[in-house]
Tab-separated table of C-alpha atoms and ligand atoms in Angstrom:
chain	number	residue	atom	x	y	z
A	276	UNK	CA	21.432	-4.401	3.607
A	277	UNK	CA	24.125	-3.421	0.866
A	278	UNK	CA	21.732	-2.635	-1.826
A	279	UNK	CA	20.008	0.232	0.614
A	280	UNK	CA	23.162	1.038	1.816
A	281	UNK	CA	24.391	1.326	-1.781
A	282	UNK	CA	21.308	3.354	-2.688
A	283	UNK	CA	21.669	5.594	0.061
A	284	UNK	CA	25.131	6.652	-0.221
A	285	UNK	CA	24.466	7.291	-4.093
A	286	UNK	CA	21.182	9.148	-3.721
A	287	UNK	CA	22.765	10.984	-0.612
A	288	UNK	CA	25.838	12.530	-3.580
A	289	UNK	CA	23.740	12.581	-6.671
A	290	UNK	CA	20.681	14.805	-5.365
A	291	UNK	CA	21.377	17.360	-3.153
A	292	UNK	CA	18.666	19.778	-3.899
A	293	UNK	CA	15.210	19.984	-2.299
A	294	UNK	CA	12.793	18.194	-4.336
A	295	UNK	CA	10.422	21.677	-3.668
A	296	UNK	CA	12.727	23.642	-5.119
A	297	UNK	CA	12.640	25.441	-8.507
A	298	UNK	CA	16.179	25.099	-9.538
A	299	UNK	CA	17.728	21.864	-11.841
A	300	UNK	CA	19.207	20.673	-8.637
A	301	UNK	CA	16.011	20.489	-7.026
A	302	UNK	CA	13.961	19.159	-9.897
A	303	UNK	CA	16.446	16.703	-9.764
A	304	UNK	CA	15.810	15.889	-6.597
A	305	UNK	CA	12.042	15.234	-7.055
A	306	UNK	CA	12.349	13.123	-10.542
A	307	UNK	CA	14.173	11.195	-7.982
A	308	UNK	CA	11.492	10.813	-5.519
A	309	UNK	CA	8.925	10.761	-7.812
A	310	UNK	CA	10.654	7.376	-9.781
A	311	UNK	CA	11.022	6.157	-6.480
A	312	UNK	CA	7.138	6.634	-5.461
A	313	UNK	CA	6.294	5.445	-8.807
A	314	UNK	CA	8.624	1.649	-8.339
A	315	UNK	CA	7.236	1.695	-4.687
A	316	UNK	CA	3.348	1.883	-6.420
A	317	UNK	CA	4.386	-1.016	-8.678
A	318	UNK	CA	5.720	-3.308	-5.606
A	319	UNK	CA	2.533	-2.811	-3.558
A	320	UNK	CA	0.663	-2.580	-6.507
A	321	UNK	CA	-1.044	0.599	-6.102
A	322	UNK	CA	-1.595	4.491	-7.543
A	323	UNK	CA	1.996	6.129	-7.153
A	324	UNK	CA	-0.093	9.028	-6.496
A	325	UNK	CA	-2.022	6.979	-3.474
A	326	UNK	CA	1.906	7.306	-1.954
A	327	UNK	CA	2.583	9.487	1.106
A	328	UNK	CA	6.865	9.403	2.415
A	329	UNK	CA	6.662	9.844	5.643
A	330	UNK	CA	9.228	9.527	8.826
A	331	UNK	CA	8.050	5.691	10.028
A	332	UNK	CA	4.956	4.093	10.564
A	333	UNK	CA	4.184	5.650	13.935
A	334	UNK	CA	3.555	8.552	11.968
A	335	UNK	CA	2.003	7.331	8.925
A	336	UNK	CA	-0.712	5.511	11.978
A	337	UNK	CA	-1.443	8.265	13.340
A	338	UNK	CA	-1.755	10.211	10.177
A	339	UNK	CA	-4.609	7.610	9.583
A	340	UNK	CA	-6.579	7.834	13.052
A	341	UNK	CA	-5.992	11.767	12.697
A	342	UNK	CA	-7.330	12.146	8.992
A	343	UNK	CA	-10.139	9.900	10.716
A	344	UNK	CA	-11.345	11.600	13.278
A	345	UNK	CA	-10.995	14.942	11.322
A	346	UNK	CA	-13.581	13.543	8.740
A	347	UNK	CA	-15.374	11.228	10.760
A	348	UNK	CA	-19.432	11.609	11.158
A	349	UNK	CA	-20.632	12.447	14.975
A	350	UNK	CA	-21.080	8.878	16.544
A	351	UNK	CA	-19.277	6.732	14.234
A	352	UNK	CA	-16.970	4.651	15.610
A	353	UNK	CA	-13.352	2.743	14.631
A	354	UNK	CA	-12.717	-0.855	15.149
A	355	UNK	CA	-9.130	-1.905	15.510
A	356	UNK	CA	-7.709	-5.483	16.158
A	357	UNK	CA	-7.074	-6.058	19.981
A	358	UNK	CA	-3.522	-6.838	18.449
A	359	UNK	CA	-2.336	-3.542	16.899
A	360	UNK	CA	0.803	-2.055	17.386
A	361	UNK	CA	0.650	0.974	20.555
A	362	UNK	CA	1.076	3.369	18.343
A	363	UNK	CA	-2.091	2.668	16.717
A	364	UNK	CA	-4.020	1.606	19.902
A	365	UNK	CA	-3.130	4.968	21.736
A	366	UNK	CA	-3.822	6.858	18.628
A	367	UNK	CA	-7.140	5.265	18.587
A	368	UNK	CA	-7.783	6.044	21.869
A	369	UNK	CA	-6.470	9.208	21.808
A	370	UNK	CA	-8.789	10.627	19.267
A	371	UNK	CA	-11.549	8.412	19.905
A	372	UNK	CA	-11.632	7.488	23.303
A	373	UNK	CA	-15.609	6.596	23.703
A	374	UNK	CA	-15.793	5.493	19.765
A	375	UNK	CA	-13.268	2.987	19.385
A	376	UNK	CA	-13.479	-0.766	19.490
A	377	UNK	CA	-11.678	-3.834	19.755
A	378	UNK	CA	-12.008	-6.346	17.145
A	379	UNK	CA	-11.088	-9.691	19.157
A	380	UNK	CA	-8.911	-12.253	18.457
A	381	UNK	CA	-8.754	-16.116	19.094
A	382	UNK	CA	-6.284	-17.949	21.170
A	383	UNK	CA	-4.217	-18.214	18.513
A	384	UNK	CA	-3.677	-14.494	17.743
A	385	UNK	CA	-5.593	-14.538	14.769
A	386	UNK	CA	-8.956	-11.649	14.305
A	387	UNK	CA	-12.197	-12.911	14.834
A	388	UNK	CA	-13.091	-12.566	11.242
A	389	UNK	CA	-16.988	-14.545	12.637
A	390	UNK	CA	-17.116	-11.440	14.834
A	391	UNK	CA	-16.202	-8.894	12.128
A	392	UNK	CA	-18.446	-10.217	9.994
A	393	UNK	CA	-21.368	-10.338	12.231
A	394	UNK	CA	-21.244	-7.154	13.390
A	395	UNK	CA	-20.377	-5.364	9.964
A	396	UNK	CA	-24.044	-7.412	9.411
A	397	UNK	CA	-25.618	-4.570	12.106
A	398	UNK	CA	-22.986	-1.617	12.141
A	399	UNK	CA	-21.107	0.943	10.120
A	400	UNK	CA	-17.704	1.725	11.309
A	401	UNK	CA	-15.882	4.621	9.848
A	402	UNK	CA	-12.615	2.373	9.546
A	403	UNK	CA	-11.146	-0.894	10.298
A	404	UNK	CA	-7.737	-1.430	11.449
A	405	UNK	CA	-6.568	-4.844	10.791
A	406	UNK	CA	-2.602	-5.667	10.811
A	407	UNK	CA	-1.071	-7.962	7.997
A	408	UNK	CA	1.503	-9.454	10.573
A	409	UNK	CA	1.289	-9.155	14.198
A	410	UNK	CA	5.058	-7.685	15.950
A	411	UNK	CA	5.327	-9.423	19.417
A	412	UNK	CA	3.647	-13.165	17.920
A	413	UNK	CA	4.234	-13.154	13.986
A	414	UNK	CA	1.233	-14.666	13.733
A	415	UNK	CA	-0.177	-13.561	10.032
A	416	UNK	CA	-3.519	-12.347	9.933
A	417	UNK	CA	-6.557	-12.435	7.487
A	418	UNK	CA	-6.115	-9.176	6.134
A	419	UNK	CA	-7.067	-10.381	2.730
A	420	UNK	CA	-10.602	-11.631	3.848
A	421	UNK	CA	-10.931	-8.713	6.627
A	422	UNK	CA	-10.493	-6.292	3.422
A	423	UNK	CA	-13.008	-8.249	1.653
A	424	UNK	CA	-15.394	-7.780	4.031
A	425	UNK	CA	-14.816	-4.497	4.232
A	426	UNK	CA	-15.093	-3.864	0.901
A	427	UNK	CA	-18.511	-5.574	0.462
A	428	UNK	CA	-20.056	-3.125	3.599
A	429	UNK	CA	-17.981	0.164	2.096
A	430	UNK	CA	-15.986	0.362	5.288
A	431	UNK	CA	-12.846	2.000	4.881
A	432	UNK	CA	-9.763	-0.505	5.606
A	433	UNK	CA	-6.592	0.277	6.803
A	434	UNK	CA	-3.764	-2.470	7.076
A	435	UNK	CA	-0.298	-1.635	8.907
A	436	UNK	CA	1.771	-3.829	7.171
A	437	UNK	CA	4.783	-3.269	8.486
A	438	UNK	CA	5.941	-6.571	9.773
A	439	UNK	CA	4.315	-8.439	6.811
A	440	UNK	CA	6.311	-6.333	3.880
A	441	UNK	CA	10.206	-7.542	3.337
A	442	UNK	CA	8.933	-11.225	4.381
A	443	UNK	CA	5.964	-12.068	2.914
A	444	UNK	CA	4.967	-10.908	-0.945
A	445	UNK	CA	3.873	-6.969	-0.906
A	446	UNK	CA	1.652	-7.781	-3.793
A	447	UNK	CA	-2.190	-7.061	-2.817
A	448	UNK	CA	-1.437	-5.252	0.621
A	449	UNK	CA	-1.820	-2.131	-2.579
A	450	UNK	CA	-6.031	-2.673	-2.220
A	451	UNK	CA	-6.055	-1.316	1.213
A	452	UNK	CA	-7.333	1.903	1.835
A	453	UNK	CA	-4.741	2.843	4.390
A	454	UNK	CA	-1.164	1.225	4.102
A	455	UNK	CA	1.770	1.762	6.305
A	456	UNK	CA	4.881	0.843	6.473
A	457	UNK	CA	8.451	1.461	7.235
A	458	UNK	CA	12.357	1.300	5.705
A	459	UNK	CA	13.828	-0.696	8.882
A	460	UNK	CA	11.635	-3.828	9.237
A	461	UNK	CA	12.623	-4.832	5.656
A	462	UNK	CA	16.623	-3.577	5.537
A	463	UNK	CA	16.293	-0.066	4.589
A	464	UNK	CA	17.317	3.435	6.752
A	465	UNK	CA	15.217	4.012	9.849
A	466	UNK	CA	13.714	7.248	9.612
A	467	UNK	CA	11.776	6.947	6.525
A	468	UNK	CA	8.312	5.018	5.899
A	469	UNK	CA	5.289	5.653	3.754
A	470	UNK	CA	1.854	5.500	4.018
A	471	UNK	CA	-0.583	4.413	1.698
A	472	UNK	CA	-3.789	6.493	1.479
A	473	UNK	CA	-6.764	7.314	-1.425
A	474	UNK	CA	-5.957	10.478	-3.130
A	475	UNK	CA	-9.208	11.154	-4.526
A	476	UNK	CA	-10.079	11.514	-0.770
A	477	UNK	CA	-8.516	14.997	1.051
A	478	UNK	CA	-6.106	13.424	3.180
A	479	UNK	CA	-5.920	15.647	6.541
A	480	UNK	CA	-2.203	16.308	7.301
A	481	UNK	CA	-1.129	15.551	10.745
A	482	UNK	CA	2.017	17.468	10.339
A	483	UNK	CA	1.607	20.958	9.285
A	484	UNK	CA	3.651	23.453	7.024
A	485	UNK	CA	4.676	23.516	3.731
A	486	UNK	CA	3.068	21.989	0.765
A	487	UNK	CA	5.209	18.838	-0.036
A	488	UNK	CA	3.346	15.775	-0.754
A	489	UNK	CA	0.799	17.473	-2.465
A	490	UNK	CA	-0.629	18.999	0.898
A	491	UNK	CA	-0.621	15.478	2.465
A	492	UNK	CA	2.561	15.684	4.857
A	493	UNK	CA	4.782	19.205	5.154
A	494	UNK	CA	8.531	19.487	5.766
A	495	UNK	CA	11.732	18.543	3.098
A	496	UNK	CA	11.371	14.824	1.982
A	497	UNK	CA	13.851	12.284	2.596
A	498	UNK	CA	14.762	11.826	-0.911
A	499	UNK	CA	17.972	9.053	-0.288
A	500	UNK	CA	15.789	7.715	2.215
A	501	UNK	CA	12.824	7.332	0.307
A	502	UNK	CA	14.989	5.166	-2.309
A	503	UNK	CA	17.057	3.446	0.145
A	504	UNK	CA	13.263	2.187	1.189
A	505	UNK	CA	12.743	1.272	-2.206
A	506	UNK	CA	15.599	-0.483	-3.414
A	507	UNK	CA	15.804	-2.662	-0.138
A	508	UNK	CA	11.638	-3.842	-0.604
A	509	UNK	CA	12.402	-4.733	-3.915
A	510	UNK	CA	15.833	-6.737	-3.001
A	511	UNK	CA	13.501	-8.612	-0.066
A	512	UNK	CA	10.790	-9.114	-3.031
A	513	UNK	CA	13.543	-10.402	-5.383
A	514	UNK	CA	14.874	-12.749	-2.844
A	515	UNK	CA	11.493	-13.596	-1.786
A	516	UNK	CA	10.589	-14.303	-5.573
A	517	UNK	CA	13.990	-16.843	-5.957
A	518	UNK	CA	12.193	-18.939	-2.892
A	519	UNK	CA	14.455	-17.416	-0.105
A	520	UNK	CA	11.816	-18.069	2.655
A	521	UNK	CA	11.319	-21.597	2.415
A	522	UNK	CA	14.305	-22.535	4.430
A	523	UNK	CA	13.815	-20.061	7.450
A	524	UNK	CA	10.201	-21.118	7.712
A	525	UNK	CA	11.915	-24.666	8.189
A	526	UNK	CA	14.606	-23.268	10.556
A	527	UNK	CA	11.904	-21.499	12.493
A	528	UNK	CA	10.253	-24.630	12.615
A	529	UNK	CA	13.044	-26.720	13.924
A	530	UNK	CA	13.899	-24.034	16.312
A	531	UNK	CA	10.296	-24.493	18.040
A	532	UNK	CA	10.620	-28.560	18.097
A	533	UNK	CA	14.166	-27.985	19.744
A	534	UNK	CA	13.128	-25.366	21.846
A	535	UNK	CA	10.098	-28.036	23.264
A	536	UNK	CA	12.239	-30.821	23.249
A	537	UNK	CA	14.451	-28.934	25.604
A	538	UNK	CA	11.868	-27.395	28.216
A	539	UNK	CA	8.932	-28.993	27.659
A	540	UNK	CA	7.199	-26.623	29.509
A	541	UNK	CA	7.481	-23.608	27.326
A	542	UNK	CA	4.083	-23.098	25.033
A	543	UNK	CA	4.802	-21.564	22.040
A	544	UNK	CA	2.499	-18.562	21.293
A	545	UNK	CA	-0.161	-19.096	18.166
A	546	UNK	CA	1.598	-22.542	17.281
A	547	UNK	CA	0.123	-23.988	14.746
A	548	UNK	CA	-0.512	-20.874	12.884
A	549	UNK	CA	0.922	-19.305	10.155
A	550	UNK	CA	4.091	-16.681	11.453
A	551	UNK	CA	6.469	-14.843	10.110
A	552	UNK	CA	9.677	-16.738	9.411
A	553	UNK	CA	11.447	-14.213	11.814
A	554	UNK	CA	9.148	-14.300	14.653
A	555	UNK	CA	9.043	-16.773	18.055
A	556	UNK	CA	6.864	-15.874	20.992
A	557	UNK	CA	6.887	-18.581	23.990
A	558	UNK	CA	6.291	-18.776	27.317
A	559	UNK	CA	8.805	-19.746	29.280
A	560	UNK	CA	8.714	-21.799	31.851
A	561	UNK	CA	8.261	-20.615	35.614
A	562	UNK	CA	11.594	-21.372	36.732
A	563	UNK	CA	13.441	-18.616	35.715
A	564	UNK	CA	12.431	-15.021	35.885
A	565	UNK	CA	11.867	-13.400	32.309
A	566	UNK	CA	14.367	-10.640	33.086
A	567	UNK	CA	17.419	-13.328	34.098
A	568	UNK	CA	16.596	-15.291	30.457
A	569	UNK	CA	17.339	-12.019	28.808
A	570	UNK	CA	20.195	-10.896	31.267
A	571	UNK	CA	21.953	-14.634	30.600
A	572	UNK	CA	20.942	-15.345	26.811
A	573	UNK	CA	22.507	-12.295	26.336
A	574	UNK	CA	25.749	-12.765	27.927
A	575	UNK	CA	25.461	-15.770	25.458
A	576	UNK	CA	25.300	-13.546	22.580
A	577	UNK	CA	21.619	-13.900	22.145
A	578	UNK	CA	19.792	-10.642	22.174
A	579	UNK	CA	16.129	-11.333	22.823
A	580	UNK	CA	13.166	-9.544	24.663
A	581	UNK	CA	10.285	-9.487	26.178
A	582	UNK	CA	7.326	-8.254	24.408
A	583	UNK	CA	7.665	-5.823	21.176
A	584	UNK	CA	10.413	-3.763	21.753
A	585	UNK	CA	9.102	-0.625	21.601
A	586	UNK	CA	7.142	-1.623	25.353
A	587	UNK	CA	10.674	-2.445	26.378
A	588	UNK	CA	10.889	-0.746	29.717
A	589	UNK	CA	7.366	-1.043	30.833
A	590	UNK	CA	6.244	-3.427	33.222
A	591	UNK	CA	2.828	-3.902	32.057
A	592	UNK	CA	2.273	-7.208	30.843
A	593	UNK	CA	2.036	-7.469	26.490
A	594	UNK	CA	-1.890	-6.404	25.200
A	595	UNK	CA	-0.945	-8.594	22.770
A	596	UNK	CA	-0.985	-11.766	24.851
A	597	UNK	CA	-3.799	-10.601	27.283
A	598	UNK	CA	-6.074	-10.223	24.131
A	599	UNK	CA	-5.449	-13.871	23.128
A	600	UNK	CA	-6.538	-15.067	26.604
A	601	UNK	CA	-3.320	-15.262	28.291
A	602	UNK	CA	-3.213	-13.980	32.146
A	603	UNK	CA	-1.041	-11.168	33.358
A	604	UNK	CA	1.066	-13.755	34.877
A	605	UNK	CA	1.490	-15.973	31.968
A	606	UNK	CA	1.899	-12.989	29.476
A	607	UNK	CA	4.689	-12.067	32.010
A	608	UNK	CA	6.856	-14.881	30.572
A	609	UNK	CA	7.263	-14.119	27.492
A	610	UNK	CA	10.303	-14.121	25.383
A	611	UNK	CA	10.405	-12.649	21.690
A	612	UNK	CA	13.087	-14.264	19.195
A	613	UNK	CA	13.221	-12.426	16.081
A	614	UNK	CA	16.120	-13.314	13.081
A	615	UNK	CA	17.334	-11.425	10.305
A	616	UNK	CA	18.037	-11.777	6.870
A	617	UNK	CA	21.679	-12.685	7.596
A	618	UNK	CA	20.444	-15.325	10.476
A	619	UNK	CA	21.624	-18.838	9.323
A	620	UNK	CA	20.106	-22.349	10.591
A	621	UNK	CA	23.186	-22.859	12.866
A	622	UNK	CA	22.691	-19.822	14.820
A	623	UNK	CA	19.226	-20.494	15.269
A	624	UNK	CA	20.339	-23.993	16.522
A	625	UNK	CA	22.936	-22.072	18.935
A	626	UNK	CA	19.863	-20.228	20.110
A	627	UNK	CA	17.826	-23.315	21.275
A	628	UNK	CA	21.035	-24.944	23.072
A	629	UNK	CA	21.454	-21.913	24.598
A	630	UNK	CA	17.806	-21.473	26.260
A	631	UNK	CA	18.465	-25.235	27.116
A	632	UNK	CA	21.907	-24.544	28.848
A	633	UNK	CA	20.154	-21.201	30.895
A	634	UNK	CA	17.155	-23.917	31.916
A	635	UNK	CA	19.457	-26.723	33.088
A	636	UNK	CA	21.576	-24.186	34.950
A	637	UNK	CA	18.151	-22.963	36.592
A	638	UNK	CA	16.410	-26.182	37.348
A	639	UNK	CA	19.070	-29.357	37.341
A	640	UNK	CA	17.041	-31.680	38.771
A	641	UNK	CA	14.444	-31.216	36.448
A	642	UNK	CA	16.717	-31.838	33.960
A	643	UNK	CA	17.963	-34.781	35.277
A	644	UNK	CA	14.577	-36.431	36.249
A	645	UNK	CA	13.637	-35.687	31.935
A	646	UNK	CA	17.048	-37.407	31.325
B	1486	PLP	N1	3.686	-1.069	13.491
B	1486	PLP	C1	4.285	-2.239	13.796
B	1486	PLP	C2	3.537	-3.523	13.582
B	1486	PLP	C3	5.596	-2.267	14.302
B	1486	PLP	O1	6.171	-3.433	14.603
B	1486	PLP	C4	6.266	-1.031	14.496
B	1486	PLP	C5	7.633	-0.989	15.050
B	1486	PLP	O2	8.157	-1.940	15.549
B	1486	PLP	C6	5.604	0.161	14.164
B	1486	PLP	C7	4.320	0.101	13.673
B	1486	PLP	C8	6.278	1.495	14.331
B	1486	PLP	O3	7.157	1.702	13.260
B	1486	PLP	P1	8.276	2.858	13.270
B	1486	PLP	O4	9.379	2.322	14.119
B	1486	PLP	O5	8.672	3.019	11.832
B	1486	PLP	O6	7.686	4.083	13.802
C-alpha cells in the first residue's frame, strides 16, 4: 500500500539509531516508536502502554499461550475456538496438551456462544481464545459477546484479530485482554505485528534477551516497521470510515450468486453469515480434483488455494471445516478466494467465469444437460 510503503522508506532514512540506545540518534529512534505505539493505542482503542511490537502474530500467539502456561494455576485449563489459526492450536497444545479445550462451533463456522456460556456457568478457564475473523471461511465471529461473557466470569480473553483489523472497524477489539495482530493482512511490511496484552499484569517473555519493550519481548525493534504497521491500519480505517466496504461486500456477494449459478453444486462455506468482504470458501464440486482447479485457475491468472495458506503443502484435510461438521472428503474440496484492496468488481466477475470455463471443460455434458 503506498502510504506504508511511503512510511517505510521515510522511517527507514530518518531514524537510524536503536531506539535502546542512549545517544540523540537513538532517542530519536524511540520517540518514533513510542508516537507510533501511542496512534496504534488510539486505533484499537487501548493503553499505548498495553502495546507489545512484535515480529507477526505467530509470535505474538504464542507469546500469549506461553505467558499462560507460565502463570497458569495447576489444573486450570484453556479453551480455544475449534477454528483458531495453527499457530494458536499447536501452541495450545503444545503447552497444554491434557488442559486445553475446544470451544465448538456451528455449521456455519460461528462459536457456540450457548456452549461457552453454559459451561463458563460450571468452570473457570484460565483464558479464552476466541478469533474476531476466521482465515480459511471469513466467517466473523462473536467476539464482542464471547468477551462479554468473559468479562462477567473474570476469565481472561484473548482475541487474534488478525483477519478482522484492515477490514472491519479496529475500534473495541482494544477491550480484549490479549490482542494480536499483524502489518501484512491489512497492507503494511510482513515481519512486524503487535500484540496486545495488560501491563499491570507481568507479561512472561517468550523471547529472551535484552530489555526492550519494557521486559515484555527482547531484541532491536522494528522501528520503520512498526510505523509502516501504523500508517497502513489507519489508511484501511480511513477508507473504511469514507464507506469503502460497502461495495466489495456487494461484489463478494455477486461473486457467490455467479459462482452457484454456474456449478450449482458448489456449497458455499458459512453462507448466510456474516464474512469478510475478502474471503470465499466453497466446496467444489466432485468433478474436478481440488489440485487441477488450482493448477488451471491459475494458468488463468487466478491464484487461489486450498485451505489457509499457511497448511499449504499438507495433505490433511482443513480443522477448520472438520470442526463445522464437514467430512474429510468434503473438506477435501475446498477452494479459498481471497481479494485485495486493489481487487475491482470486474476481476471478481473474471474469477466466477473462469471457475465456470474450468467446470464446463471438466464435465460438458453436465453443462449441456443445465443448458
Ligand atoms: N492468525 C491468523 C488468523 C492468520 O490468518 C495468520 C496468518 O495468516 C496468523 C495468525 C499468523 O500471522 P503471521 O503471518 O503474522 O505470523
Amino acid at each position: 500500500m503506498p502510504a506504508a510503503r511511503q512510511a517505510w522508506l521515510d522511517a527507514t532514512e530518518q531514524f537510524i539509531g536503536n531506539p535502546s540506545s542512549p545517544h540523540q540518534i537513538g532517542a530519536r529512534a524511540d520517540a518514533a516508536l513510542e508516537q507510533a505505539r501511542e496512534n496504534l493505542g488510539d486505533i484499537l482503542g487501548c493503553d499505548p502502554a498495553d502495546i507489545v511490537w512484535t515480529s507477526g502474530a505467530t509470535e505474538s500467539n504464542n507469546i500469549v499461550l506461553h505467558h499462560t502456561a507460565r502463570v497458569l494455576d495447576a489444573g486450570a485449563e484453556v479453551w480455544i475456538s475449534a477454528i483458531e489459526h495453527p499457530c494458536v492450536i499447536q501452541a495450545a497444545q503444545y503447552y497444554f496438551p491434557k488442559r486445553r479445550r475446544l470451544i465448538p462451533v456451528t455449521a456455519e463456522g460461528v462459536i457456540d456462544l450457548e456452549w461457552l456460556t453454559a459451561e463458563l456457568a460450571e468452570a473457570r478457564p484460565a483464558l479464552v481464545a476466541v478469533m474476531a475473523a476466521n482465515n480459511v471461511t471469513g466467517v466473523l465471529q462473536p467476539w464482542r459477546e464471547a468477551l462479554a461473557i468473559c468479562r462477567q466470569y473474570k476469565v481472561p480473553f484473548f482475541c487474534d484479530g488478525v483477519q478482522w483489523l484492515g477490514k472491519m472497524p479496529a475500534q473495541g477489539l482494544g477491550d480484549c485482554d490479549f490482542l494480536s495482530g499483524c502489518a501484512h493482512k491489512f497492507g503494511g511490511p510482513r515481519g512486524i505485528g503487535f500484540l496486545k496484552c495488560p501491563s499491570h499484569g507481568q507479561l512472561r517473555p517468550l523471547i529472551l534477551g535484552g530489555p526492550q519493550e519494557e521486559g515484555r519481548r527482547a531484541g532491536t525493534e522494528n522501528v520503520a516497521g512498526a510505523i509502516s504497521l501504523v500508517a497502513a491500519l489507519k489508511a484501511r480505517e480511513q477508507a473504511m470510515a469514507a464507506g469503502e466496504s460497502k461495495s466489495r461486500f456487494g461484489w463478494r456477494a455477486d461473486f457467490e450468486r455467479r459462482l452457484i449459478d454456474a456449478l450449482p453444486e458448489a456449497i458455499i462455506v458459512g453462507a448466510g453469515r456474516k464474512c469478510l468482504w475478502n474471503t470465499v470458501a466453497a466446496l467444489m464440486p466432485d468433478v474436478t480434483p481440488q489440485h487441477r482447479w488450482v493448477v488451471k485457475l491459475d494458468n488463468l491468472g487466478f491464484a487461489v488455494s486450498t485451505g489457509s495458506a499457511c497448511s499449504t503443502g499438507k495433505e490433511e484435510p482443513s480443522h477448520v471445516l472438520c470442526a463445522m461438521g464437514f467430512k474429510p472428503a468434503e473438506a477435501g474440496r475446498v477452494l479459498r478466494f481471497s481479494s485485495g484492496w486493489e481487487t475491482t468488481a470486474d476481476e471478481w466477475t473474471a474469477l466466477a467465469d473462469a471457475l465456470s470455463k474450468v467446470y464446463a471443460e471438466a464435465h460438458p455434458m453436465k453443462v449441456q444437460t443445465a443448458a
